[in-house]
Each structure stands twice: as C-alpha cells, then as structure tokens.
Amino acid sequence: MEVCLDKLVIKGGKRLKGTVEISGSKNAALPIMAATLLASGEHHLSRVPHLRDVMTMGRLLADLGAGFHLEKNKAILDCSRINNYEAPYELVSTMRASVLVLGPLVARLGKAKVSLPGGCAIGARPINLHLMGLEKMGATINLESGYVLVKAKKLKGATIYFDVPTVTGTENIMMAATLADGKTLIENAAREPEVVDLADALISMGAKIKGAGNSTIEIEGVSKLKPLRHTIIPDRIEAGTFMAIAGITGGDITIKKCKADHLDAIINKLKDSGIIFRISGKSIRVIGPKKLMPVNTTTMPYPGFPTDMQAQLMSLVSIADGTSIISETIFENRLMHVAELRRMGADINIDGGTATIRGVEKLKGAPLMATDLRASASLIVAALAAEGETTIKRIYHLDRGYENIEEKLIKVGADIKREKE
Ligand code: EPZ
C-alpha cells in the first residue's frame, strides 16, 4: 500500500465552533473484522471507519481467503473459504493489530503463521502474553525466521492470567476460546470498551461469553459460530481529541454520536482543566474556557486515563496557567511529540516516562513531523491554537486512525488544508 507523503497546513488561533460526528472506533473495528474468520458465511459490519488500518486488515483477511468490501462505512466480509493461515511480514510490520488474526486462525484452521510484529515507534510491544495464553490452551508455539507458528488440533479451555491487562492479548484469547473445548477464564483481562464491543459481536455470532468489561472474562466454547451483523461503537479517542481541540481553541463544539459512558476518565480530566461539558444523550457540547488550568495525570488501563489521549492532553496543557505533570506508564517510548511541541515554544521537561509541562502564553506555528498516530493528533491540537502557520509532515500516521479529520475540522471553522508533499 503506497504511503502518501501528504502534509497538513494549519493556520491557528481561531475559536472553533459547530458540530462534529464521531466515526466508528478503529480499535473495535480491527478485532471484530478479525473475529469474522471464526465463522463461515457473509458478515455485515456497520459504522466501519474508512481508515488505512481498516484497509490493511481488509487486505490481510483477503490474503487469508476472505472476501472484503467496504462502502459508505458498511463492510461485508465473506469468510466461507479461509484457505491460508499466514500473516506476512509486509502487512504485520505496517500494522501490529494484524496479530489479531492469530487466535481466530488457530481456532478455525488449527494453525497460524504470523510474522512477529517487530518494534514499533512507541515501544517494543511484544506479544508474549498472547502466545502464553494460546500455549495454555494446548497450542504448540514455534519461532522461525521472524515468524511465530502456532498449531493446535483443538484448543482446550484454560485459566489464563495476564500480568498486564493487554487489550489485543485479551481479544486474541477471547476469540480463540469461543471455539475451544470447555471453559476459558481470562484473569486480569483488559476492560476497554473495544473489548466489550468485540464480546458483543462474538455473542451475536453465538459465542458464550460472560464478564467482558470486567477483569475476569468467562468463555464457554461452542462447536460452531454464525456470521455476524454488528454496528461498531463510536471512537472514544477521536471524541476525546475533539474535546481537547474545543478546549485549546476556546471554542464551542458539539460532538455527536459518541458514548459518554466510555469517556468518564477523559471528561473528568478535561473538566479539571476548566473545559465545560453539556452532556445530552449521544451529544456532548464542549466549551473551552478563557484560560486553561494545569492538570496532572498518569496513563492507566481502562477505566483509567487512556494512553491514547496522553499526547493530546499534553498539547492542551502546554498553554495552561501553571505547571502540569503527565506520566506515561503503558508504553516506554510514547513521548516523541514532546520534541515537536518544544519547536512550537512549549516548555516541557522529561524525566523517564514523566513530563513536566510549564504552561506558556502562546504556542507559535512551526514546521513539524508526525511520528505516530496519536502524536500526530496532538500536533493538530497544538497547531489549531498556535499563532501563525504550522505544517505537519508524514500525516499517513494520522490517516491510520482519524476518518476525514480535515473535513470535520473545516466544518467547525478551522483553517486547515492537505497538500501533496
Ligand atoms: C491496544 O494496543 C491499542 N491498539 C492501542 O492503540 C492502545 O494504545 C493500547 O491497546 C493500550 O490501550 C488496538 O487496540 C489495535 P496492550 P495493544 O497489549 O493491545 C505490554 C492506537 O493508537 N504487553 O494493551 O498492542 C505492552 O508492551 C493504538 O490506536 C506485553 O508486555 O496494547 C504494553 O506495554 C496504539 N506483552 C502494555 O502491555 C504482550 O503480550 C499494554 O499493551 C502484550 C502487551
């Protein structure tokens, strides 16, 4: 898939006003697309966002023998003929979430050969816990020339304890367990809404799952699953990103089609910074204050403050009236946006995984480089409030996780355009 070297040009300083509609969640769509491998037949998925990562997952599934068609946010996946069990390096290296085909392939075909994901910009992100779980369920694991080969005639239910609540690890084991013999217990499971959405999708296919959203999930294996009809939950990180944008520009943005109860940690933290919220059903009106207050946070697994919002919060507080402390505890290298924010005049010191941000009066536009998905979002948050023009290169990172972000921002008055590099 070609990497378009587009850049964004943003003229900051405007108070953004109007409404935005939140797209379907990338991190729910990806595991649920992988889950379709578990059942032969035609699956229908709604509110699927048009994102690079969704297209990459679609291509991977097609390589495995599935039919994949996405039009106007509706995906049709036909998994009647899954005749390949290998996820190649060139796809896995562009998207780590490819590892999500591991559990379903072993459950459906009795084997899977998945390239080890290799490093990623934000950290080593190993998959040892995914493999430990599958081994406990009776699979044999072999590593050969950068690939992991997983085999199991028939997976058996087991009790699996994760020493960290891995999101995709929980998802992989939950999917594998739906067709295993007997009962599987996942202890210290991830509690993210995307895990719950996957469980709901699997239950609609006939899976027997209890406790998704809690730290212990119980899956009773069944012999067969049927194709799903499912609508993806809204993207809570996209919603949080637009809340930060309303806050930093002193704007007034109504965010539609989001689920407020997925956003508690984000809303509470942004309220502490002085942002005002008016929640009514699926719409949240967000009003930015004259002056932002500093806030402290530590990223935690759900329901704590999400690591995927850490960079956006840092941009927000870089112009707060005081000093904020933000600690990143999930990934070991997720502070690369700091160097870019400093180029805009932000006053940030890093000590290990902790950043101390002294608020400055104003940020100044500058030529910037995106490094990873959420860092690119944080640069947009900063650029929209900065004085003057900011260019952000390598925005293919952004296209992985934000659907039509320029159109959505132009609709609320932003001066933003995409230019060919
Ligand atoms: C998911 O990644 C998300 N991706 C990430 O979103 C998100 O940042 C992350 O969860 C944390 O919330 C998808 O859902 C597709 P983890 P995942 O396994 O599952 C360690 C975005 O921006 N770990 O919960 O890969 C790992 O190194 C992306 O949309 C192991 O040590 O994250 C990390 O420190 C970025 N061994 C911690 O656990 C394992 O086997 C949490 O990782 C697995 C994980």
CSV table of C-alpha atoms and ligand atoms in Angstrom, one decimal:
chain,number,residue,atom,x,y,z
A,1,MET,CA,0.0,0.0,0.0
A,2,GLU,CA,1.6,3.3,-1.0
A,3,VAL,CA,2.4,5.7,1.7
A,4,CYS,CA,1.2,9.2,0.7
A,5,LEU,CA,3.6,11.8,1.9
A,6,ASP,CA,1.0,14.5,2.3
A,7,LYS,CA,1.3,17.3,4.7
A,8,LEU,CA,-1.2,19.4,6.6
A,9,VAL,CA,-1.0,23.2,6.6
A,10,ILE,CA,-2.8,24.8,9.6
A,11,LYS,CA,-3.3,28.4,10.4
A,12,GLY,CA,-4.1,28.6,14.2
A,13,GLY,CA,-5.7,31.0,16.6
A,14,LYS,CA,-9.4,30.6,15.6
A,15,ARG,CA,-12.1,29.7,18.1
A,16,LEU,CA,-13.7,26.6,16.6
A,17,LYS,CA,-17.5,26.3,16.7
A,18,GLY,CA,-20.0,23.9,15.3
A,19,THR,CA,-20.7,20.1,15.4
A,20,VAL,CA,-18.6,17.0,14.6
A,21,GLU,CA,-19.9,13.5,14.1
A,22,ILE,CA,-17.7,10.7,15.7
A,23,SER,CA,-16.8,7.8,13.4
A,24,GLY,CA,-16.7,4.1,14.4
A,25,SER,CA,-13.9,3.0,16.6
A,26,LYS,CA,-10.7,1.8,14.9
A,27,ASN,CA,-9.8,-0.3,17.9
A,28,ALA,CA,-13.2,-2.0,17.9
A,29,ALA,CA,-13.4,-2.5,14.1
A,30,LEU,CA,-10.0,-4.2,13.8
A,31,PRO,CA,-10.6,-7.1,16.3
A,32,ILE,CA,-14.2,-7.5,15.1
A,33,MET,CA,-13.0,-7.8,11.5
A,34,ALA,CA,-10.5,-10.5,12.6
A,35,ALA,CA,-13.4,-12.3,14.5
A,36,THR,CA,-15.2,-12.9,11.3
A,37,LEU,CA,-12.6,-15.5,10.5
A,38,LEU,CA,-14.3,-17.7,13.2
A,39,ALA,CA,-17.5,-18.2,11.1
A,40,SER,CA,-18.0,-19.2,7.5
A,41,GLY,CA,-20.6,-17.1,5.6
A,42,GLU,CA,-21.2,-13.4,5.0
A,43,HIS,CA,-20.7,-11.0,7.8
A,44,HIS,CA,-22.1,-7.4,7.9
A,45,LEU,CA,-20.4,-4.7,9.9
A,46,SER,CA,-21.8,-1.2,10.2
A,47,ARG,CA,-20.1,2.1,11.1
A,48,VAL,CA,-16.7,0.9,10.0
A,49,PRO,CA,-14.4,3.9,9.6
A,50,HIS,CA,-12.6,4.4,6.3
A,51,LEU,CA,-9.0,4.3,7.7
A,52,ARG,CA,-5.7,3.0,6.5
A,53,ASP,CA,-5.6,0.4,9.3
A,54,VAL,CA,-9.1,-0.9,8.3
A,55,MET,CA,-8.0,-1.3,4.7
A,56,THR,CA,-4.8,-3.1,5.9
A,57,MET,CA,-6.9,-5.5,7.9
A,58,GLY,CA,-9.2,-6.0,5.0
A,59,ARG,CA,-6.2,-6.8,2.8
A,60,LEU,CA,-4.9,-9.2,5.3
A,61,LEU,CA,-8.2,-11.0,5.5
A,62,ALA,CA,-8.4,-11.2,1.8
A,63,ASP,CA,-4.9,-12.7,1.7
A,64,LEU,CA,-6.3,-15.4,4.0
A,65,GLY,CA,-9.1,-16.1,1.6
A,66,ALA,CA,-11.9,-13.9,2.8
A,67,GLY,CA,-14.0,-11.5,0.6
A,68,PHE,CA,-13.8,-7.9,1.9
A,69,HIS,CA,-15.8,-5.0,0.6
A,70,LEU,CA,-16.2,-1.6,2.4
A,71,GLU,CA,-18.6,1.1,1.1
A,72,LYS,CA,-20.1,4.0,3.0
A,73,ASN,CA,-18.9,2.7,6.3
A,74,LYS,CA,-20.5,-0.7,5.8
A,75,ALA,CA,-18.2,-3.7,5.5
A,76,ILE,CA,-19.2,-7.1,4.0
A,77,LEU,CA,-16.8,-9.9,4.8
A,78,ASP,CA,-17.3,-13.4,3.4
A,79,CYS,CA,-15.2,-15.9,5.3
A,80,SER,CA,-16.6,-19.1,3.6
A,81,ARG,CA,-13.2,-20.0,2.1
A,82,ILE,CA,-10.3,-19.3,4.5
A,83,ASN,CA,-7.5,-21.3,2.9
A,84,ASN,CA,-4.4,-19.5,4.0
A,85,TYR,CA,-3.1,-19.3,7.5
A,86,GLU,CA,-0.1,-16.9,7.1
A,87,ALA,CA,0.0,-13.2,8.0
A,88,PRO,CA,3.0,-11.9,6.1
A,89,TYR,CA,5.7,-9.5,7.4
A,90,GLU,CA,4.9,-6.8,4.9
A,91,LEU,CA,1.4,-6.4,6.4
A,92,VAL,CA,2.2,-7.1,10.0
A,93,SER,CA,5.0,-4.6,10.0
A,94,THR,CA,2.7,-1.9,8.9
A,95,MET,CA,0.0,-2.7,11.4
A,96,ARG,CA,0.6,-4.5,14.7
A,97,ALA,CA,-3.1,-5.2,15.1
A,98,SER,CA,-2.6,-7.9,12.4
A,99,VAL,CA,-1.7,-10.1,15.3
A,100,LEU,CA,-5.4,-10.2,16.0
A,101,VAL,CA,-5.8,-12.9,13.3
A,102,LEU,CA,-3.7,-15.3,15.4
A,103,GLY,CA,-6.4,-16.5,17.8
A,104,PRO,CA,-9.2,-16.8,15.1
A,105,LEU,CA,-6.9,-18.7,12.7
A,106,VAL,CA,-5.8,-21.3,15.3
A,107,ALA,CA,-9.4,-21.7,16.4
A,108,ARG,CA,-10.7,-22.1,12.8
A,109,LEU,CA,-7.8,-23.9,10.9
A,110,GLY,CA,-5.8,-25.4,13.8
A,111,LYS,CA,-2.8,-23.3,12.8
A,112,ALA,CA,-1.5,-19.8,12.1
A,113,LYS,CA,1.8,-18.4,10.9
A,114,VAL,CA,2.1,-14.7,11.9
A,115,SER,CA,5.1,-12.5,11.4
A,116,LEU,CA,6.4,-11.3,14.8
A,117,PRO,CA,5.4,-7.6,14.7
A,118,GLY,CA,8.9,-6.2,15.4
A,119,GLY,CA,9.4,-2.9,17.1
A,120,CYS,CA,7.0,0.0,16.8
A,121,ALA,CA,7.6,3.7,17.2
A,122,ILE,CA,6.0,3.8,20.7
A,123,GLY,CA,7.6,0.7,22.1
A,124,ALA,CA,8.7,-2.9,21.8
A,125,ARG,CA,5.1,-4.1,22.2
A,126,PRO,CA,5.9,-7.9,22.5
A,127,ILE,CA,3.1,-10.5,22.1
A,128,ASN,CA,4.5,-12.9,24.7
A,129,LEU,CA,1.2,-12.8,26.7
A,130,HIS,CA,-0.9,-13.7,23.5
A,131,LEU,CA,1.4,-16.7,23.0
A,132,MET,CA,1.4,-17.7,26.7
A,133,GLY,CA,-2.4,-17.8,26.6
A,134,LEU,CA,-2.6,-20.0,23.4
A,135,GLU,CA,0.1,-22.3,24.8
A,136,LYS,CA,-2.0,-22.8,28.0
A,137,MET,CA,-4.9,-23.7,25.7
A,138,GLY,CA,-2.8,-26.5,24.2
A,139,ALA,CA,-1.2,-24.9,21.2
A,140,THR,CA,2.4,-25.5,20.2
A,141,ILE,CA,4.4,-22.4,19.6
A,142,ASN,CA,7.5,-22.3,17.3
A,143,LEU,CA,9.5,-19.3,16.3
A,144,GLU,CA,11.2,-19.4,12.9
A,145,SER,CA,12.9,-16.7,10.9
A,146,GLY,CA,10.8,-13.9,12.4
A,147,TYR,CA,7.5,-15.8,12.3
A,148,VAL,CA,5.6,-17.5,15.0
A,149,LEU,CA,4.0,-20.8,14.1
A,150,VAL,CA,1.1,-21.7,16.3
A,151,LYS,CA,-0.6,-25.2,16.0
A,152,ALA,CA,-3.4,-26.9,17.9
A,153,LYS,CA,-5.7,-29.7,16.7
A,154,LYS,CA,-8.3,-28.4,19.0
A,155,LEU,CA,-7.8,-25.7,21.6
A,156,LYS,CA,-8.8,-26.6,25.1
A,157,GLY,CA,-10.4,-24.2,27.7
A,158,ALA,CA,-7.9,-23.0,30.3
A,159,THR,CA,-7.4,-20.4,33.0
A,160,ILE,CA,-5.2,-17.6,31.8
A,161,TYR,CA,-3.7,-14.9,33.9
A,162,PHE,CA,-2.3,-11.8,32.3
A,163,ASP,CA,0.3,-10.0,34.3
A,164,VAL,CA,-0.6,-6.8,32.4
A,165,PRO,CA,-4.1,-6.3,31.1
A,166,THR,CA,-3.2,-6.5,27.4
A,167,VAL,CA,-6.0,-5.2,25.1
A,168,THR,CA,-5.3,-7.2,22.0
A,169,GLY,CA,-4.0,-10.1,24.1
A,170,THR,CA,-7.4,-10.3,25.8
A,171,GLU,CA,-9.1,-10.1,22.4
A,172,ASN,CA,-7.0,-12.8,20.9
A,173,ILE,CA,-7.6,-15.3,23.7
A,174,MET,CA,-11.3,-14.4,23.9
A,175,MET,CA,-11.7,-15.1,20.2
A,176,ALA,CA,-9.7,-18.3,20.3
A,177,ALA,CA,-11.7,-19.5,23.4
A,178,THR,CA,-15.1,-19.2,21.6
A,179,LEU,CA,-14.4,-22.5,19.7
A,180,ALA,CA,-12.3,-24.3,22.2
A,181,ASP,CA,-13.3,-27.4,24.1
A,182,GLY,CA,-14.6,-26.4,27.5
A,183,LYS,CA,-14.4,-23.2,29.6
A,184,THR,CA,-11.7,-20.5,29.5
A,185,LEU,CA,-11.2,-17.9,32.2
A,186,ILE,CA,-9.2,-14.8,31.5
A,187,GLU,CA,-7.9,-13.2,34.7
A,188,ASN,CA,-6.7,-9.6,34.8
A,189,ALA,CA,-8.3,-9.1,31.4
A,190,ALA,CA,-8.4,-5.7,29.7
A,191,ARG,CA,-11.6,-3.8,30.4
A,192,GLU,CA,-11.6,-1.4,27.4
A,193,PRO,CA,-15.0,-0.7,25.7
A,194,GLU,CA,-13.5,-2.1,22.5
A,195,VAL,CA,-13.1,-5.5,24.3
A,196,VAL,CA,-16.7,-5.3,25.3
A,197,ASP,CA,-17.8,-4.4,21.7
A,198,LEU,CA,-15.8,-7.5,20.4
A,199,ALA,CA,-17.5,-9.7,23.0
A,200,ASP,CA,-20.9,-8.3,22.0
A,201,ALA,CA,-20.1,-9.1,18.3
A,202,LEU,CA,-19.0,-12.6,19.2
A,203,ILE,CA,-22.1,-13.2,21.3
A,204,SER,CA,-24.2,-12.2,18.3
A,205,MET,CA,-22.3,-15.0,16.4
A,206,GLY,CA,-23.4,-17.5,19.1
A,207,ALA,CA,-20.4,-17.3,21.4
A,208,LYS,CA,-20.9,-17.9,25.1
A,209,ILE,CA,-19.1,-15.0,26.9
A,210,LYS,CA,-19.7,-13.6,30.4
A,211,GLY,CA,-17.9,-10.7,32.2
A,212,ALA,CA,-16.5,-8.7,29.3
A,213,GLY,CA,-15.6,-5.2,30.7
A,214,ASN,CA,-14.6,-6.7,34.0
A,215,SER,CA,-11.2,-8.1,35.0
A,216,THR,CA,-12.4,-11.7,34.7
A,217,ILE,CA,-14.0,-12.9,31.5
A,218,GLU,CA,-15.5,-16.4,31.1
A,219,ILE,CA,-15.9,-18.1,27.7
A,220,GLU,CA,-17.7,-21.4,27.2
A,221,GLY,CA,-16.5,-22.9,23.9
A,222,VAL,CA,-19.1,-23.9,21.3
A,223,SER,CA,-18.8,-26.1,18.2
A,224,LYS,CA,-19.8,-23.5,15.6
A,225,LEU,CA,-20.4,-19.8,15.2
A,226,LYS,CA,-22.6,-18.0,12.6
A,227,PRO,CA,-21.9,-14.8,10.6
A,228,LEU,CA,-22.3,-11.5,12.5
A,229,ARG,CA,-24.5,-8.4,12.0
A,230,HIS,CA,-22.9,-5.7,14.2
A,231,THR,CA,-22.6,-2.0,14.5
A,232,ILE,CA,-19.2,-0.7,15.8
A,233,ILE,CA,-19.1,1.6,18.8
A,234,PRO,CA,-18.0,5.2,18.4
A,235,ASP,CA,-14.3,6.1,18.7
A,236,ARG,CA,-13.8,7.4,22.2
A,237,ILE,CA,-10.3,8.6,21.3
A,238,GLU,CA,-11.5,10.6,18.3
A,239,ALA,CA,-14.2,12.1,20.7
A,240,GLY,CA,-11.5,12.9,23.3
A,241,THR,CA,-9.3,14.5,20.6
A,242,PHE,CA,-12.1,16.9,19.5
A,243,MET,CA,-12.8,17.7,23.2
A,244,ALA,CA,-9.1,18.8,23.5
A,245,ILE,CA,-9.5,20.8,20.3
A,246,ALA,CA,-12.5,22.7,21.7
A,247,GLY,CA,-10.7,23.3,24.9
A,248,ILE,CA,-7.4,24.6,23.5
A,249,THR,CA,-9.1,26.9,20.9
A,250,GLY,CA,-11.6,28.4,23.5
A,251,GLY,CA,-14.2,27.0,21.1
A,252,ASP,CA,-17.7,25.6,21.4
A,253,ILE,CA,-18.1,22.2,19.6
A,254,THR,CA,-20.9,19.8,19.9
A,255,ILE,CA,-19.7,16.2,19.5
A,256,LYS,CA,-22.4,13.9,18.1
A,257,LYS,CA,-22.8,10.1,18.1
A,258,CYS,CA,-20.4,9.4,20.9
A,259,LYS,CA,-20.9,7.3,24.0
A,260,ALA,CA,-20.4,9.5,27.1
A,261,ASP,CA,-20.0,6.5,29.5
A,262,HIS,CA,-16.9,5.4,27.5
A,263,LEU,CA,-15.4,8.9,28.2
A,264,ASP,CA,-15.5,9.3,32.0
A,265,ALA,CA,-11.8,9.5,32.6
A,266,ILE,CA,-11.2,11.8,29.7
A,267,ILE,CA,-14.1,14.2,30.6
A,268,ASN,CA,-13.2,14.3,34.3
A,269,LYS,CA,-9.6,15.2,33.4
A,270,LEU,CA,-10.6,17.8,30.9
A,271,LYS,CA,-13.1,19.3,33.3
A,272,ASP,CA,-10.2,19.8,35.8
A,273,SER,CA,-8.6,21.9,33.1
A,274,GLY,CA,-11.6,24.2,33.0
A,275,ILE,CA,-13.4,22.9,30.0
A,276,ILE,CA,-17.2,22.9,30.3
A,277,PHE,CA,-19.3,19.9,29.2
A,278,ARG,CA,-23.0,19.7,28.5
A,279,ILE,CA,-24.0,16.1,28.0
A,280,SER,CA,-27.3,15.2,26.5
A,281,GLY,CA,-27.7,11.6,25.2
A,282,LYS,CA,-25.3,10.9,22.4
A,283,SER,CA,-24.3,14.5,22.0
A,284,ILE,CA,-21.7,16.3,24.2
A,285,ARG,CA,-21.3,20.1,23.9
A,286,VAL,CA,-17.8,21.1,24.8
A,287,ILE,CA,-16.9,24.8,25.6
A,288,GLY,CA,-13.3,25.9,26.0
A,289,PRO,CA,-12.5,28.3,28.9
A,290,LYS,CA,-10.8,31.7,28.6
A,291,LYS,CA,-7.8,30.3,30.4
A,292,LEU,CA,-6.9,26.6,30.8
A,293,MET,CA,-5.9,25.2,34.2
A,294,PRO,CA,-3.0,22.8,34.6
A,295,VAL,CA,-3.8,19.1,35.3
A,296,ASN,CA,-1.8,16.1,36.4
A,297,THR,CA,-2.4,12.5,35.1
A,298,THR,CA,-0.9,9.1,34.8
A,299,THR,CA,-2.0,6.9,31.9
A,300,MET,CA,-3.6,3.6,33.0
A,301,PRO,CA,-5.5,0.7,31.6
A,302,TYR,CA,-9.3,1.4,31.2
A,303,PRO,CA,-11.1,2.8,33.1
A,304,GLY,CA,-8.1,5.0,33.9
A,305,PHE,CA,-6.9,7.9,31.7
A,306,PRO,CA,-6.1,6.3,28.3
A,307,THR,CA,-2.5,6.3,26.9
A,308,ASP,CA,-4.1,7.1,23.5
A,309,MET,CA,-5.1,10.5,24.9
A,310,GLN,CA,-1.8,11.4,26.6
A,311,ALA,CA,-0.3,13.3,23.7
A,312,GLN,CA,-3.5,15.3,23.1
A,313,LEU,CA,-3.7,16.3,26.8
A,314,MET,CA,-0.1,17.4,26.7
A,315,SER,CA,-0.8,19.8,23.9
A,316,LEU,CA,-3.8,21.2,25.7
A,317,VAL,CA,-2.0,21.9,28.9
A,318,SER,CA,1.1,23.4,27.2
A,319,ILE,CA,-0.8,26.8,27.3
A,320,ALA,CA,-2.4,26.3,30.7
A,321,ASP,CA,-2.0,28.8,33.5
A,322,GLY,CA,0.5,26.8,35.6
A,323,THR,CA,2.5,23.5,35.6
A,324,SER,CA,1.1,20.1,34.7
A,325,ILE,CA,2.7,16.6,35.3
A,326,ILE,CA,1.8,13.8,32.9
A,327,SER,CA,3.2,10.3,33.4
A,328,GLU,CA,3.1,7.7,30.6
A,329,THR,CA,3.1,4.2,32.1
A,330,ILE,CA,1.8,1.9,29.3
A,331,PHE,CA,4.4,2.4,26.6
A,332,GLU,CA,8.1,3.0,27.1
A,333,ASN,CA,8.5,5.5,24.2
A,334,ARG,CA,5.4,7.5,23.8
A,335,LEU,CA,6.7,11.0,24.4
A,336,MET,CA,8.0,11.7,20.9
A,337,HIS,CA,5.5,14.5,20.4
A,338,VAL,CA,7.4,16.5,23.1
A,339,ALA,CA,10.3,17.4,20.8
A,340,GLU,CA,7.8,18.7,18.2
A,341,LEU,CA,5.8,20.7,20.8
A,342,ARG,CA,9.0,22.3,22.0
A,343,ARG,CA,9.6,23.5,18.5
A,344,MET,CA,6.3,25.4,18.9
A,345,GLY,CA,7.6,27.0,22.1
A,346,ALA,CA,6.2,24.6,24.6
A,347,ASP,CA,8.1,24.4,27.9
A,348,ILE,CA,8.3,20.6,28.7
A,349,ASN,CA,10.9,18.6,30.6
A,350,ILE,CA,11.0,14.8,30.6
A,351,ASP,CA,12.3,12.6,33.3
A,352,GLY,CA,11.9,8.9,32.4
A,353,GLY,CA,8.2,8.5,31.4
A,354,THR,CA,7.1,11.7,33.2
A,355,ALA,CA,6.8,15.0,31.5
A,356,THR,CA,6.6,18.4,33.4
A,357,ILE,CA,4.8,21.0,31.3
A,358,ARG,CA,5.0,24.6,32.3
A,359,GLY,CA,2.2,26.5,30.6
A,360,VAL,CA,3.3,29.3,28.2
A,361,GLU,CA,1.2,32.2,27.0
A,362,LYS,CA,1.0,31.1,23.3
A,363,LEU,CA,2.4,28.4,21.0
A,364,LYS,CA,3.9,29.5,17.7
A,365,GLY,CA,3.4,27.7,14.4
A,366,ALA,CA,6.3,25.7,13.1
A,367,PRO,CA,7.2,23.0,10.5
A,368,LEU,CA,6.6,19.7,12.3
A,369,MET,CA,6.9,15.9,11.7
A,370,ALA,CA,4.3,13.3,12.8
A,371,THR,CA,5.9,10.2,14.4
A,372,ASP,CA,2.9,8.0,15.4
A,373,LEU,CA,-0.9,8.1,15.2
A,374,ARG,CA,-1.8,9.9,18.5
A,375,ALA,CA,1.3,12.1,18.4
A,376,SER,CA,0.1,13.4,15.0
A,377,ALA,CA,-3.3,14.2,16.6
A,378,SER,CA,-1.5,16.1,19.4
A,379,LEU,CA,0.3,18.3,16.8
A,380,ILE,CA,-3.0,19.2,15.2
A,381,VAL,CA,-4.4,20.1,18.7
A,382,ALA,CA,-1.4,22.4,19.3
A,383,ALA,CA,-1.4,23.9,15.7
A,384,LEU,CA,-5.0,24.9,15.9
A,385,ALA,CA,-4.3,27.1,18.9
A,386,ALA,CA,-0.8,28.3,17.8
A,387,GLU,CA,-0.1,31.7,16.4
A,388,GLY,CA,0.7,31.6,12.7
A,389,GLU,CA,1.1,28.7,10.3
A,390,THR,CA,2.1,25.1,11.1
A,391,THR,CA,2.9,22.4,8.6
A,392,ILE,CA,2.8,18.7,9.7
A,393,LYS,CA,4.6,16.2,7.5
A,394,ARG,CA,4.2,12.4,7.3
A,395,ILE,CA,0.5,12.5,8.1
A,396,TYR,CA,0.0,9.0,6.9
A,397,HIS,CA,0.3,8.2,10.6
A,398,LEU,CA,-2.8,10.3,11.1
A,399,ASP,CA,-4.7,8.6,8.3
A,400,ARG,CA,-4.4,5.3,10.2
A,401,GLY,CA,-6.8,6.4,12.9
A,402,TYR,CA,-8.8,9.5,12.0
A,403,GLU,CA,-11.5,9.5,9.3
A,404,ASN,CA,-11.8,12.7,7.3
A,405,ILE,CA,-10.3,14.8,10.0
A,406,GLU,CA,-9.7,17.8,7.8
A,407,GLU,CA,-13.3,17.9,6.6
A,408,LYS,CA,-14.5,17.6,10.2
A,409,LEU,CA,-12.2,20.5,11.3
A,410,ILE,CA,-13.1,22.7,8.3
A,411,LYS,CA,-16.8,22.3,9.3
A,412,VAL,CA,-16.1,23.9,12.7
A,413,GLY,CA,-14.1,26.7,11.1
A,414,ALA,CA,-10.5,25.5,11.1
A,415,ASP,CA,-8.1,26.9,8.6
A,416,ILE,CA,-6.6,23.6,7.5
A,417,LYS,CA,-5.6,22.0,4.2
A,418,ARG,CA,-3.8,19.0,2.9
A,419,GLU,CA,-1.0,19.4,0.4
A,420,LYS,CA,1.0,17.0,-1.6
A,421,GLU,CA,4.5,16.7,-0.1
B,1,EPZ,C1,-4.0,-1.6,22.1
B,1,EPZ,O1,-2.7,-1.9,21.8
B,1,EPZ,C2,-4.5,-0.5,21.2
B,1,EPZ,N1,-4.5,-1.0,19.8
B,1,EPZ,C3,-3.5,0.7,21.3
B,1,EPZ,O2,-4.0,1.7,20.5
B,1,EPZ,C4,-3.5,1.2,22.8
B,1,EPZ,O3,-2.6,2.2,22.9
B,1,EPZ,C5,-3.2,0.0,23.7
B,1,EPZ,O4,-4.1,-1.1,23.5
B,1,EPZ,C6,-3.3,0.4,25.2
B,1,EPZ,O5,-4.6,0.8,25.4
B,1,EPZ,C7,-5.5,-1.7,19.4
B,1,EPZ,O6,-6.5,-2.0,20.1
B,1,EPZ,C8,-5.5,-2.2,17.9
B,1,EPZ,P1,-1.5,-3.7,25.1
B,1,EPZ,P2,-2.1,-3.3,22.3
B,1,EPZ,O7,-1.3,-5.1,24.6
B,1,EPZ,O8,-3.1,-4.3,22.6
B,1,EPZ,C9,2.6,-4.8,27.1
B,1,EPZ,C10,-3.8,3.4,18.9
B,1,EPZ,O9,-3.2,4.5,19.0
B,1,EPZ,N2,2.4,-6.2,26.5
B,1,EPZ,O10,-2.7,-3.4,25.9
B,1,EPZ,O11,-0.9,-3.6,21.5
B,1,EPZ,C11,2.8,-3.8,26.0
B,1,EPZ,O12,4.2,-3.8,25.6
B,1,EPZ,C12,-3.1,2.2,19.4
B,1,EPZ,O13,-4.9,3.2,18.4
B,1,EPZ,C13,3.3,-7.2,26.8
B,1,EPZ,O14,4.3,-6.9,27.5
B,1,EPZ,O15,-1.6,-2.8,23.8
B,1,EPZ,C14,2.4,-2.5,26.7
B,1,EPZ,O16,3.4,-2.0,27.5
B,1,EPZ,C15,-1.7,2.5,19.8
B,1,EPZ,N3,3.2,-8.4,26.3
B,1,EPZ,C16,1.2,-3.0,27.6
B,1,EPZ,O17,1.4,-4.4,27.7
B,1,EPZ,C17,2.1,-8.7,25.5
B,1,EPZ,O18,2.0,-9.9,25.1
B,1,EPZ,C18,-0.2,-2.7,27.1
B,1,EPZ,O19,-0.2,-3.2,25.7
B,1,EPZ,C19,1.2,-7.7,25.2
B,1,EPZ,C20,1.3,-6.4,25.7
